[in-house]
């Protein structure tokens, strides 16, 4: 789509596309501020799923018949939409997975197979559990060493410490692009360049960046980039692993089964080419297709305008929260987007979340799958508001009033 064709950003028009935003909860209009956990779906994605199961359902890559070929074409077209969306060089560098967690586990298992005792993996102190535990499991299995980039008080990574951690032994650096708990945008391009200079590969956890900023994997020069469809307005149970062709070719397959083979005999099996080598079994076909629909929809909108709108929401919320007595924002990095985590003196985050819920406002409370980060800040959890481009300042106003009311009730 050319720039001229892009629809000008109009939040009210956009909200009309998302039916779930118009429902009520406990008799109050829903205010959905839990987009960091999962996003709502536009009608066009719902229609795609509905149409597929209503009249287009068939297995892919196998059948000679019409429906199977149509489904195969739709699935492979979705792969090309992903390719264009993230600016991958080749479509076979796009592997469909179950989600971010699955993509990271794939890399930990398969890239991990190439590593040997004494090699080192670097992650950061603000990773989601799904970018921690697979590496711990790998390090235990292969006798590798796991190192962690510390987090500064403002929620930025300690980049000097990162440079100290890098060495010839470093084989992989796995970091999140944007923290799901703090909203910090990490300088991943800089991290990737430093890691490459040391001879290490880099995995970027894009679960929180794909929906908030333009992604160009070739410009970033990352070796792997993973995301979940459900956080970028697509369905659950589907995600994407991007990997550079040369590295993916080097890696052994993840799981064995149908679709991932070229030829099977009891003596020896040869594997299929990319991307199928990593896609054993019948995939979540409609998940892949609807991922394409979601990304196509998103790319029809003005990304700069979306970013501007989300930045406005973030700044407005943070300024107003700082005026609220007893509120402390966790994560005050210079580069942030779409996530505001906070705690209130003497009140448990869960109690605030519960009272907000009764007023129709969906926020997340707890550790947000980042327990080590909570330990770093010495807190059990936070209240987290996380925005999507369909949220509005009016909603933030309602939220702030409800928050003040809740604090009043709990004091
Ligand atoms: C949500 C999230 C994940 C895990 O995604 P799943 O969809 O649960 O696999 C990983 N990393 C970050 C930063 C996330 O926000």
XYZ file of N, CA, C and O and ligand atoms in Angstrom, residues 36 99-101 128 130 176 178 180 205 207-208 228 230-231, ligand 1:
75
model
N -0.929 -5.238 26.749
C 0.351 -5.920 26.876
C 0.167 -7.421 27.021
O 1.039 -8.208 26.661
N 3.728 -19.011 18.954
C 3.804 -17.705 19.602
C 5.239 -17.384 19.990
O 6.174 -18.127 19.651
N 5.392 -16.297 20.711
C 6.728 -15.864 21.136
C 7.438 -16.959 21.929
O 8.598 -17.293 21.668
N 6.724 -17.513 22.905
C 7.315 -18.549 23.758
C 7.813 -19.720 22.913
O 8.938 -20.206 23.092
N 10.959 -11.301 29.939
C 9.777 -12.116 30.236
C 10.277 -13.523 30.565
O 11.292 -13.956 30.033
N 9.522 -16.182 29.469
C 9.702 -17.014 28.268
C 11.012 -16.708 27.551
O 11.411 -17.449 26.655
N 14.789 -8.382 24.980
C 13.490 -7.883 24.559
C 13.654 -6.502 23.924
O 14.492 -5.701 24.343
N 11.077 -4.267 23.644
C 10.373 -3.366 24.568
C 9.950 -4.187 25.783
O 9.399 -5.280 25.641
N 7.729 -5.534 28.577
C 6.281 -5.619 28.788
C 5.884 -5.078 30.153
O 4.723 -4.788 30.381
N 13.250 -10.365 21.217
C 11.883 -10.682 21.602
C 11.019 -9.484 21.213
O 11.076 -8.429 21.850
N 7.706 -9.332 21.089
C 6.305 -9.471 21.515
C 5.646 -8.125 21.811
O 4.437 -7.977 21.645
N 6.462 -7.140 22.237
C 5.884 -5.822 22.562
C 6.281 -4.734 21.563
O 5.931 -3.569 21.753
N 4.214 -12.770 18.865
C 2.943 -13.506 18.972
C 1.880 -12.749 18.193
O 1.737 -11.537 18.359
N -1.316 -12.770 18.704
C -2.439 -12.266 19.509
C -2.163 -10.900 20.126
O -3.082 -10.215 20.555
N -0.897 -10.491 20.177
C -0.606 -9.154 20.719
C -0.596 -8.091 19.618
O -0.445 -6.912 19.889
C 3.742 -11.777 25.985
C 5.209 -11.791 25.954
C 5.913 -12.982 25.752
C 5.226 -14.328 25.649
O 4.302 -14.358 24.610
P 3.330 -15.613 24.442
O 2.308 -15.117 23.471
O 2.746 -15.890 25.800
O 4.141 -16.735 23.926
C 7.276 -12.907 25.683
N 7.932 -11.750 25.793
C 7.291 -10.585 25.978
C 8.076 -9.319 26.059
C 5.903 -10.563 26.069
O 5.272 -9.413 26.269
